[in-house]
Amino acid sequence: MEERIARFIAALRASGVRVSVAESQDAWRAIQHMGIADRDSFRLSLRATLVKDAEALPTFEELFPLYFGTG
């Protein structure tokens, strides 16, 4: 799962979403705290830590199921 999350963050960056190292670290901390068992909480944890403006939301929502499935 760690590699998949790292690839997801790289894909966000490659798609033009600005994700800093600090935000990536925040995402890892959130996942450690929240876990991955509840898919919606997992998605929202990543979204809250990796997306900083509304313009990046569609990209996040498009890429998330490619890396983590649809449910």
GROMACS .gro file of C-alpha atoms in nm:
model
   71
    1MET     CA    1   0.000   0.000   0.000
    2GLU     CA    2   0.286   0.239   0.075
    3GLU     CA    3   0.416   0.213  -0.280
    4ARG     CA    4   0.068   0.271  -0.423
    5ILE     CA    5   0.025   0.584  -0.211
    6ALA     CA    6   0.365   0.713  -0.322
    7ARG     CA    7   0.271   0.650  -0.688
    8PHE     CA    8  -0.061   0.828  -0.633
    9ILE     CA    9   0.117   1.134  -0.492
   10ALA     CA   10   0.358   1.126  -0.788
   11ALA     CA   11   0.061   1.108  -1.028
   12LEU     CA   12  -0.100   1.408  -0.862
   13ARG     CA   13   0.222   1.604  -0.906
   14ALA     CA   14   0.258   1.488  -1.268
   15SER     CA   15  -0.097   1.609  -1.332
   16GLY     CA   16  -0.015   1.956  -1.205
   17VAL     CA   17  -0.139   1.930  -0.846
   18ARG     CA   18   0.109   2.104  -0.619
   19VAL     CA   19   0.190   1.862  -0.337
   20SER     CA   20   0.475   1.962  -0.109
   21VAL     CA   21   0.693   1.724   0.087
   22ALA     CA   22   0.529   1.851   0.407
   23GLU     CA   23   0.183   1.775   0.267
   24SER     CA   24   0.297   1.428   0.168
   25GLN     CA   25   0.421   1.372   0.523
   26ASP     CA   26   0.088   1.498   0.658
   27ALA     CA   27  -0.089   1.246   0.435
   28TRP     CA   28   0.125   0.962   0.572
   29ARG     CA   29   0.052   1.072   0.929
   30ALA     CA   30  -0.321   1.091   0.859
   31ILE     CA   31  -0.319   0.742   0.710
   32GLN     CA   32  -0.127   0.606   1.007
   33HIS     CA   33  -0.384   0.760   1.238
   34MET     CA   34  -0.702   0.687   1.039
   35GLY     CA   35  -0.596   0.364   0.870
   36ILE     CA   36  -0.719   0.231   0.538
   37ALA     CA   37  -1.004   0.003   0.648
   38ASP     CA   38  -1.272   0.267   0.594
   39ARG     CA   39  -1.228   0.363   0.228
   40ASP     CA   40  -1.419   0.691   0.255
   41SER     CA   41  -1.215   0.806   0.557
   42PHE     CA   42  -0.898   0.703   0.375
   43ARG     CA   43  -0.998   0.904   0.065
   44LEU     CA   44  -1.098   1.207   0.268
   45SER     CA   45  -0.775   1.193   0.471
   46LEU     CA   46  -0.572   1.199   0.152
   47ARG     CA   47  -0.788   1.469  -0.001
   48ALA     CA   48  -0.766   1.691   0.307
   49THR     CA   49  -0.388   1.667   0.323
   50LEU     CA   50  -0.295   1.668  -0.046
   51VAL     CA   51  -0.543   1.908  -0.208
   52LYS     CA   52  -0.510   2.274  -0.123
   53ASP     CA   53  -0.745   2.435  -0.372
   54ALA     CA   54  -1.072   2.355  -0.546
   55GLU     CA   55  -0.906   2.346  -0.888
   56ALA     CA   56  -0.718   2.030  -0.788
   57LEU     CA   57  -1.027   1.841  -0.665
   58PRO     CA   58  -1.132   1.702  -1.005
   59THR     CA   59  -0.781   1.569  -1.065
   60PHE     CA   60  -0.774   1.406  -0.722
   61GLU     CA   61  -1.117   1.251  -0.775
   62GLU     CA   62  -1.019   1.125  -1.120
   63LEU     CA   63  -0.693   0.967  -1.006
   64PHE     CA   64  -0.804   0.821  -0.672
   65PRO     CA   65  -1.005   0.527  -0.816
   66LEU     CA   66  -0.724   0.449  -1.061
   67TYR     CA   67  -0.490   0.380  -0.768
   68PHE     CA   68  -0.732   0.257  -0.501
   69GLY     CA   69  -1.029   0.113  -0.689
   70THR     CA   70  -1.391   0.219  -0.689
   71GLY     CA   71  -1.503   0.059  -0.369
   0.00000   0.00000   0.00000
